């Protein structure tokens, strides 16, 4: 996992280093996202392997995933690197990766700060990106630390609104957190006046 994180961070630094500041930088923006938490697929992969999970079809289906809603704030750092803060919530049963049951049908809140290294500038209609960040989770009275790493697509609508399609692996890095996939789709719109 450390190797994957290192590759993601090095890739984002490389993308940022070749950024041309003559291109526009994303303005301040707010977003709303609909997402699904997928604990079952990660559990199946960790207990066997990815190939076994796919071959035996033990990955999580849509009915196994837990939906939720989130809000986000975005700001461009340069034309190839964006920063976001995210606050997400869902109601679910939660068990730590050690098997400790923290509760049933209670509210899970996750907050994170992430960097998004874009392969192209916001001038393009479709922009793939890599993301990595750090965050906190809260479930009942239990706090945990998470590290989201993922890939996504940004779809540009008139240079003021973006559709974000994102898939992350959320690594639970503390005792009271669990690894899971996080798949989201949302809309992000500029706030404030244009810099042009």
Coordinates of N, CA and C in Angstrom, one line a residue:
X1 N 0.8 -1.2 0.0 CA 0.0 0.0 0.0 C 0.9 1.3 0.0
X2 N 2.0 1.2 0.7 CA 2.9 2.4 0.7 C 3.4 2.7 -0.6
X3 N 3.7 1.6 -1.4 CA 4.2 1.8 -2.8 C 3.1 2.5 -3.6
X4 N 1.9 2.2 -3.5 CA 0.8 2.8 -4.3 C 0.7 4.3 -3.9
X5 N 0.7 4.6 -2.6 CA 0.7 6.0 -2.1 C 1.8 6.8 -2.7
X6 N 3.0 6.2 -2.6 CA 4.2 6.9 -3.2 C 4.1 7.2 -4.6
X7 N 3.6 6.2 -5.4 CA 3.3 6.4 -6.9 C 2.3 7.5 -7.1
X8 N 1.2 7.5 -6.3 CA 0.2 8.6 -6.5 C 0.8 10.0 -6.2
X9 N 1.5 10.1 -5.1 CA 2.1 11.4 -4.7 C 3.1 11.9 -5.7
X10 N 4.0 11.0 -6.2 CA 5.0 11.3 -7.1 C 4.4 11.7 -8.4
X11 N 3.3 11.0 -8.9 CA 2.6 11.4 -10.1 C 2.0 12.8 -10.0
X12 N 1.4 13.1 -8.8 CA 0.8 14.4 -8.7 C 1.8 15.5 -8.7
X13 N 3.0 15.2 -8.1 CA 4.1 16.2 -8.1 C 4.6 16.4 -9.5
X14 N 4.7 15.3 -10.2 CA 5.2 15.4 -11.6 C 4.2 16.2 -12.5
X15 N 2.9 15.9 -12.3 CA 1.9 16.6 -13.1 C 1.9 18.1 -12.7
X16 N 2.1 18.4 -11.5 CA 2.1 19.8 -11.0 C 3.4 20.5 -11.5
X17 N 4.5 19.8 -11.6 CA 5.7 20.4 -12.0 C 5.7 20.9 -13.5
X18 N 4.9 20.2 -14.3 CA 4.9 20.5 -15.7 C 3.7 21.4 -16.1
X19 N 3.0 21.9 -15.0 CA 1.9 22.8 -15.2 C 2.3 24.1 -15.8
X20 N 1.5 24.6 -16.8 CA 1.7 25.9 -17.4 C 0.7 26.8 -16.8
X21 N 1.2 27.9 -16.1 CA 0.4 28.8 -15.4 C -0.4 29.7 -16.4
X22 N -0.2 29.6 -17.7 CA -0.9 30.4 -18.7 C -2.3 29.8 -18.8
X23 N -2.6 28.6 -18.3 CA -3.9 28.1 -18.3 C -4.7 28.5 -17.1
X24 N -6.0 28.5 -17.2 CA -6.8 28.9 -16.0 C -6.7 27.9 -14.8
X25 N -6.8 28.5 -13.6 CA -6.8 27.7 -12.4 C -8.2 27.6 -11.9
X26 N -8.6 26.5 -11.4 CA -10.0 26.3 -10.9 C -10.3 27.3 -9.8
X27 N -11.4 28.0 -10.0 CA -11.9 29.0 -9.0 C -12.4 28.3 -7.8
X28 N -12.7 29.0 -6.7 CA -13.3 28.4 -5.5 C -14.7 27.9 -6.0
X29 N -15.0 26.7 -5.5 CA -16.2 26.0 -5.9 C -16.8 25.2 -4.8
X30 N -18.1 25.0 -4.8 CA -18.8 24.1 -3.8 C -19.4 23.0 -4.6
X31 N -19.5 21.8 -4.0 CA -20.1 20.7 -4.6 C -21.0 19.9 -3.7
X32 N -21.9 19.1 -4.3 CA -22.7 18.1 -3.6 C -22.5 16.8 -4.3
X33 N -22.4 15.7 -3.5 CA -22.1 14.4 -4.1 C -23.0 13.3 -3.5
X34 N -23.3 12.4 -4.3 CA -24.0 11.2 -3.9 C -23.0 10.0 -4.0
X35 N -22.9 9.2 -3.0 CA -21.9 8.2 -3.0 C -22.4 6.8 -2.4
X36 N -21.6 5.8 -2.6 CA -21.8 4.5 -2.1 C -20.6 4.0 -1.4
X37 N -20.7 3.5 -0.1 CA -19.6 2.9 0.6 C -19.7 1.4 0.3
X38 N -18.5 0.8 0.0 CA -18.5 -0.6 -0.3 C -17.5 -1.3 0.6
X39 N -17.9 -1.9 1.7 CA -17.1 -2.6 2.6 C -16.9 -4.0 2.2
X40 N -17.9 -4.6 1.5 CA -17.9 -6.1 1.2 C -16.7 -6.4 0.3
X41 N -16.5 -5.6 -0.8 CA -15.5 -6.0 -1.8 C -14.1 -5.9 -1.2
X42 N -13.8 -4.9 -0.3 CA -12.5 -4.8 0.3 C -12.3 -6.0 1.2
X43 N -13.3 -6.4 2.0 CA -13.2 -7.5 2.9 C -12.9 -8.8 2.1
X44 N -13.6 -9.0 1.0 CA -13.4 -10.2 0.2 C -12.0 -10.2 -0.4
X45 N -11.5 -9.1 -0.9 CA -10.2 -9.0 -1.4 C -9.1 -9.3 -0.4
X46 N -9.3 -8.7 0.8 CA -8.3 -8.9 1.9 C -8.3 -10.3 2.5
X47 N -9.4 -11.0 2.4 CA -9.5 -12.3 3.0 C -9.0 -13.4 2.0
X48 N -9.0 -13.0 0.7 CA -8.5 -14.0 -0.4 C -7.6 -13.2 -1.3
X49 N -8.1 -12.8 -2.4 CA -7.3 -12.0 -3.4 C -8.2 -11.4 -4.4
X50 N -7.7 -10.4 -5.2 CA -8.5 -9.7 -6.1 C -9.0 -10.7 -7.2
X51 N -8.1 -11.6 -7.7 CA -8.5 -12.5 -8.7 C -9.5 -13.5 -8.2
X52 N -9.4 -14.0 -7.0 CA -10.3 -14.9 -6.4 C -11.7 -14.2 -6.2
X53 N -11.7 -13.0 -5.8 CA -12.9 -12.2 -5.5 C -13.7 -12.1 -6.9
X54 N -12.9 -11.7 -7.9 CA -13.6 -11.6 -9.2 C -14.1 -12.9 -9.8
X55 N -13.2 -13.9 -9.7 CA -13.6 -15.3 -10.2 C -14.8 -15.9 -9.5
X56 N -14.9 -15.7 -8.2 CA -16.0 -16.3 -7.4 C -17.1 -15.3 -7.2
X57 N -17.0 -14.1 -7.8 CA -18.1 -13.1 -7.8 C -18.5 -12.8 -6.3
X58 N -17.5 -12.7 -5.4 CA -17.8 -12.3 -4.1 C -17.7 -10.8 -3.8
X59 N -17.5 -10.0 -4.8 CA -17.4 -8.6 -4.7 C -18.8 -8.0 -4.3
X60 N -18.8 -6.8 -3.8 CA -20.0 -6.2 -3.3 C -20.9 -5.8 -4.5
X61 N -22.2 -6.1 -4.4 CA -23.2 -5.7 -5.4 C -23.8 -4.4 -5.0
X62 N -24.5 -3.8 -5.8 CA -25.1 -2.5 -5.5 C -26.0 -2.6 -4.2
X63 N -26.7 -3.7 -4.0 CA -27.5 -3.9 -2.8 C -26.7 -4.0 -1.5
X64 N -25.4 -4.4 -1.7 CA -24.5 -4.5 -0.5 C -23.9 -3.2 -0.1
X65 N -24.0 -2.2 -1.0 CA -23.3 -0.9 -0.7 C -24.3 0.0 0.0
X66 N -23.7 1.0 0.8 CA -24.5 1.9 1.6 C -24.4 3.3 1.0
X67 N -25.6 3.9 0.7 CA -25.5 5.2 0.0 C -25.3 6.3 1.1
X68 N -24.9 7.5 0.6 CA -24.8 8.6 1.5 C -24.7 9.9 0.7
X69 N -24.6 11.0 1.4 CA -24.5 12.4 0.7 C -23.3 13.1 1.3
X70 N -22.7 13.9 0.4 CA -21.5 14.7 0.9 C -21.5 16.1 0.3
X71 N -20.8 17.0 0.9 CA -20.5 18.3 0.4 C -19.0 18.5 0.3
X72 N -18.6 19.4 -0.6 CA -17.2 19.6 -0.8 C -16.9 21.1 -1.2
X73 N -15.7 21.5 -0.9 CA -15.1 22.8 -1.3 C -13.9 22.5 -2.1
X74 N -13.8 23.2 -3.3 CA -12.7 23.0 -4.2 C -12.0 24.3 -4.4
X75 N -10.6 24.2 -4.7 CA -9.8 25.4 -5.0 C -8.6 24.9 -5.8
X76 N -8.4 25.6 -7.0 CA -7.3 25.2 -7.8 C -6.0 25.8 -7.2
X77 N -4.9 25.0 -7.2 CA -3.6 25.4 -6.7 C -2.8 25.9 -7.9
X78 N -2.9 25.1 -9.0 CA -2.4 25.5 -10.3 C -3.2 24.8 -11.4
X79 N -2.9 24.9 -12.6 CA -3.8 24.4 -13.7 C -3.9 22.9 -13.7
X80 N -3.0 22.2 -13.0 CA -3.0 20.7 -13.0 C -3.2 20.1 -11.6
X81 N -3.4 21.0 -10.6 CA -3.5 20.5 -9.2 C -4.6 21.2 -8.5
X82 N -5.6 20.5 -8.0 CA -6.7 21.1 -7.2 C -6.6 20.5 -5.8
X83 N -7.2 21.3 -4.8 CA -7.3 21.0 -3.4 C -8.8 20.9 -3.1
X84 N -9.2 19.9 -2.3 CA -10.6 19.8 -1.9 C -10.7 19.4 -0.5
X85 N -11.8 19.9 0.2 CA -12.1 19.4 1.5 C -13.5 18.8 1.3
X86 N -13.8 17.7 2.0 CA -15.0 16.9 1.8 C -15.6 16.5 3.1
X87 N -16.9 16.6 3.2 CA -17.6 16.1 4.4 C -18.7 15.2 3.9
X88 N -18.7 13.9 4.4 CA -19.6 12.9 3.9 C -20.3 12.2 5.0
X89 N -21.6 11.8 4.8 CA -22.3 11.1 5.9 C -23.2 10.0 5.3
X90 N -23.3 8.9 6.1 CA -24.2 7.8 5.7 C -24.6 7.1 7.0
X91 N -25.7 6.3 6.9 CA -26.2 5.5 8.0 C -25.9 4.1 7.7
X92 N -25.1 3.4 8.6 CA -24.7 2.0 8.3 C -24.4 1.3 9.6
X93 N -24.2 -0.1 9.4 CA -23.6 -0.9 10.5 C -22.1 -0.8 10.3
X94 N -21.4 -0.7 11.4 CA -19.9 -0.5 11.3 C -19.2 -1.5 12.2
X95 N -18.2 -2.2 11.5 CA -17.4 -3.1 12.2 C -15.9 -2.7 11.9
X96 N -15.0 -2.7 12.8 CA -13.6 -2.3 12.5 C -13.0 -3.5 11.8
X97 N -11.8 -3.3 11.3 CA -11.1 -4.4 10.5 C -10.7 -5.5 11.5
X98 N -10.6 -5.2 12.8 CA -10.3 -6.3 13.8 C -11.6 -7.1 14.2
X99 N -12.7 -6.7 13.6 CA -14.0 -7.4 13.9 C -14.8 -6.8 15.1
X100 N -14.4 -5.7 15.6 CA -15.1 -5.1 16.7 C -16.4 -4.3 16.1
X101 N -17.5 -4.7 16.6 CA -18.8 -4.1 16.2 C -19.0 -2.8 17.0
X102 N -19.0 -1.7 16.2 CA -19.2 -0.3 16.8 C -20.6 0.1 16.9
X103 N -21.5 -0.5 16.1 CA -22.9 -0.2 16.2 C -23.7 -0.6 14.9
X104 N -25.0 -0.4 15.0 CA -25.9 -0.7 13.9 C -26.7 0.5 13.5
X105 N -26.8 0.7 12.2 CA -27.6 1.8 11.7 C -27.4 3.1 12.4
X106 N -26.2 3.5 12.5 CA -25.8 4.8 13.1 C -25.1 5.6 12.0
X107 N -24.9 6.9 12.4 CA -24.4 7.8 11.4 C -22.8 7.8 11.3
X108 N -22.3 7.5 10.2 CA -20.9 7.6 9.9 C -20.6 8.9 9.2
X109 N -19.7 9.7 9.8 CA -19.3 11.0 9.2 C -17.8 10.9 8.9
X110 N -17.4 11.2 7.7 CA -16.0 11.2 7.3 C -15.7 12.6 6.7
X111 N -14.6 13.2 7.1 CA -14.1 14.5 6.6 C -12.7 14.3 6.1
X112 N -12.4 14.8 5.0 CA -11.0 14.7 4.5 C -10.6 15.9 3.7
X113 N -9.3 16.0 3.5 CA -8.6 17.0 2.7 C -7.8 16.3 1.7
X114 N -8.0 16.6 0.4 CA -7.3 15.8 -0.7 C -6.7 16.7 -1.8
X115 N -5.7 16.2 -2.4 CA -5.1 16.8 -3.6 C -5.5 16.0 -4.8
X116 N -5.8 16.7 -5.9 CA -6.2 16.0 -7.2 C -5.3 16.4 -8.3
X117 N -4.5 15.5 -8.8 CA -3.5 15.8 -9.9 C -4.2 15.5 -11.2
X118 N -4.4 16.5 -12.0 CA -5.2 16.4 -13.2 C -4.2 16.1 -14.4
X119 N -4.5 15.2 -15.3 CA -3.7 15.0 -16.5 C -3.8 16.1 -17.5
X120 N -4.9 16.8 -17.5 CA -5.2 17.9 -18.4 C -5.7 19.1 -17.7
X121 N -5.8 20.2 -18.3 CA -6.3 21.4 -17.6 C -7.8 21.4 -17.7
X122 N -8.4 22.4 -17.0 CA -9.8 22.5 -17.0 C -10.4 23.0 -18.3
X123 N -9.6 23.3 -19.3 CA -10.1 23.7 -20.6 C -10.7 22.5 -21.3
X124 N -10.3 21.3 -21.0 CA -10.8 20.1 -21.7 C -12.1 19.7 -21.1
X125 N -12.9 19.1 -21.9 CA -14.3 18.6 -21.4 C -14.2 17.5 -20.4
X126 N -13.3 16.5 -20.7 CA -13.1 15.4 -19.8 C -11.7 15.3 -19.3
X127 N -11.5 15.3 -18.0 CA -10.1 15.3 -17.4 C -10.0 14.2 -16.4
X128 N -9.1 13.2 -16.7 CA -8.8 12.2 -15.7 C -7.9 12.8 -14.6
X129 N -8.1 12.3 -13.4 CA -7.2 12.7 -12.3 C -6.9 11.6 -11.3
X130 N -5.9 11.8 -10.5 CA -5.5 11.0 -9.4 C -5.7 11.8 -8.1
X131 N -6.2 11.1 -7.0 CA -6.4 11.9 -5.8 C -5.8 11.1 -4.6
X132 N -5.4 11.9 -3.6 CA -4.9 11.3 -2.4 C -5.1 12.4 -1.3
X133 N -5.3 11.9 -0.1 CA -5.6 12.8 1.0 C -5.5 12.1 2.4
X134 N -5.9 12.9 3.4 CA -6.0 12.4 4.8 C -7.3 12.8 5.4
X135 N -7.9 12.0 6.3 CA -9.1 12.4 6.8 C -9.4 11.7 8.2
X136 N -10.6 12.1 8.7 CA -11.1 11.6 10.0 C -12.5 11.0 9.8
X137 N -12.8 10.0 10.6 CA -14.1 9.4 10.6 C -14.7 9.5 12.0
X138 N -16.0 9.6 12.1 CA -16.6 9.5 13.4 C -17.9 8.7 13.3
X139 N -18.0 7.7 14.2 CA -19.1 6.8 14.3 C -19.5 6.6 15.7
X140 N -20.7 7.1 16.1 CA -21.0 7.2 17.5 C -19.9 8.0 18.2
X141 N -19.4 7.4 19.3 CA -18.3 8.1 20.0 C -16.9 7.7 19.6
X142 N -16.8 7.0 18.5 CA -15.5 6.5 18.0 C -15.0 7.3 16.9
X143 N -13.7 7.7 17.1 CA -13.0 8.5 16.0 C -12.0 7.6 15.4
X144 N -11.7 7.8 14.1 CA -10.7 7.1 13.3 C -10.0 7.9 12.3
X145 N -9.0 7.4 11.8 CA -8.2 8.1 10.7 C -8.3 7.3 9.4
X146 N -8.5 8.0 8.3 CA -8.6 7.4 7.0 C -7.6 8.1 6.0
X147 N -7.2 7.3 5.0 CA -6.4 7.9 3.9 C -7.0 7.5 2.6
X148 N -7.8 8.4 2.0 CA -8.4 8.2 0.7 C -7.4 8.3 -0.5
X149 N -7.4 7.3 -1.4 CA -6.6 7.3 -2.6 C -7.4 6.8 -3.7
X150 N -7.5 7.6 -4.8 CA -8.4 7.2 -5.9 C -8.1 7.7 -7.3
X151 N -9.0 7.5 -8.1 CA -9.0 8.0 -9.5 C -10.4 8.6 -9.8
X152 N -10.4 9.5 -10.8 CA -11.6 10.1 -11.1 C -11.6 10.8 -12.5
X153 N -12.8 11.2 -12.9 CA -13.0 11.9 -14.1 C -13.8 13.2 -13.8
X154 N -13.3 14.3 -14.4 CA -14.0 15.6 -14.3 C -14.6 16.0 -15.6
X155 N -15.8 16.2 -15.7 CA -16.5 16.6 -16.9 C -16.8 18.1 -16.8
X156 N -16.3 18.9 -17.7 CA -16.4 20.4 -17.7 C -17.7 20.8 -18.4
X157 N -18.5 21.6 -17.7 CA -19.8 22.1 -18.3 C -19.6 23.7 -18.3
X158 N -19.3 24.3 -19.4 CA -19.3 25.7 -19.6 C -18.2 26.4 -18.7
X159 N -17.2 25.7 -18.3 CA -16.1 26.2 -17.5 C -16.5 26.8 -16.2
X160 N -17.7 26.6 -15.7 CA -18.2 27.0 -14.4 C -18.7 25.9 -13.5
X161 N -19.1 24.8 -14.1 CA -19.7 23.7 -13.4 C -19.0 22.4 -13.9
X162 N -18.7 21.5 -12.9 CA -18.0 20.3 -13.2 C -18.8 19.1 -12.7
X163 N -18.9 18.0 -13.4 CA -19.4 16.8 -12.9 C -18.2 15.9 -12.5
X164 N -18.2 15.5 -11.3 CA -17.0 14.7 -10.7 C -17.5 13.3 -10.5
X165 N -16.8 12.3 -11.2 CA -17.0 10.9 -11.0 C -15.8 10.3 -10.4
X166 N -15.9 9.7 -9.2 CA -14.7 9.4 -8.4 C -14.8 8.0 -7.8
X167 N -13.7 7.3 -7.7 CA -13.7 6.0 -7.0 C -12.4 6.0 -6.2
X168 N -12.6 5.7 -4.9 CA -11.5 5.8 -3.9 C -11.4 4.5 -3.1
X169 N -10.2 4.2 -2.7 CA -9.9 3.2 -1.7 C -9.6 4.0 -0.4
X170 N -10.5 3.8 0.6 CA -10.3 4.6 1.8 C -9.6 3.6 2.8
X171 N -8.4 3.8 3.0 CA -7.6 3.0 3.9 C -7.8 3.4 5.4
X172 N -8.3 2.5 6.2 CA -8.4 2.8 7.6 C -7.1 2.7 8.3
X173 N -6.6 3.8 8.8 CA -5.2 3.8 9.3 C -5.2 3.8 10.9
X174 N -6.4 3.7 11.5 CA -6.4 3.7 13.0 C -7.3 2.5 13.4
X175 N -7.2 2.2 14.7 CA -7.9 1.1 15.2 C -9.4 1.1 15.0
X176 N -10.0 2.3 15.1 CA -11.5 2.3 15.0 C -12.0 2.7 13.6
X177 N -11.2 2.4 12.5 CA -11.6 2.6 11.2 C -11.4 1.4 10.4
X178 N -12.1 1.3 9.3 CA -12.1 0.1 8.4 C -11.8 0.5 7.0
X179 N -11.2 -0.4 6.2 CA -10.9 -0.1 4.8 C -12.2 -0.3 4.0
X180 N -12.4 0.6 3.0 CA -13.6 0.4 2.2 C -13.4 1.2 0.9
X181 N -14.2 0.8 -0.1 CA -14.3 1.6 -1.4 C -15.3 2.7 -1.2
X182 N -15.1 3.8 -1.9 CA -16.0 4.9 -1.9 C -16.2 5.4 -3.3
X183 N -17.4 5.2 -3.9 CA -17.7 5.6 -5.3 C -18.7 6.7 -5.2
X184 N -18.4 7.8 -5.9 CA -19.2 9.0 -5.9 C -19.4 9.6 -7.2
X185 N -20.5 10.4 -7.3 CA -20.8 11.2 -8.5 C -21.4 12.5 -7.9
X186 N -20.9 13.6 -8.4 CA -21.4 14.9 -7.9 C -21.3 16.0 -8.8
X187 N -21.8 17.2 -8.4 CA -21.7 18.4 -9.3 C -21.0 19.5 -8.4
X188 N -20.1 20.1 -9.1 CA -19.3 21.2 -8.4 C -19.4 22.5 -9.2
X189 N -19.8 23.6 -8.6 CA -20.0 24.8 -9.3 C -19.2 25.9 -8.7
X190 N -18.7 26.8 -9.5 CA -17.9 28.0 -9.1 C -18.7 28.9 -8.2
X191 N -18.0 29.5 -7.2 CA -18.6 30.5 -6.4 C -17.8 31.8 -6.5
X192 N -18.4 32.9 -6.3 CA -17.7 34.2 -6.4 C -17.5 34.6 -7.9
X193 N -16.8 35.7 -8.1 CA -16.7 36.2 -9.4 C -15.5 35.6 -10.2
X194 N -15.6 35.6 -11.5 CA -14.5 35.1 -12.3 C -13.3 36.0 -12.2
X195 N -12.1 35.4 -12.3 CA -10.9 36.2 -12.3 C -10.6 36.8 -13.6
X196 N -11.3 36.4 -14.7 CA -11.1 37.0 -16.0 C -11.5 38.4 -16.1

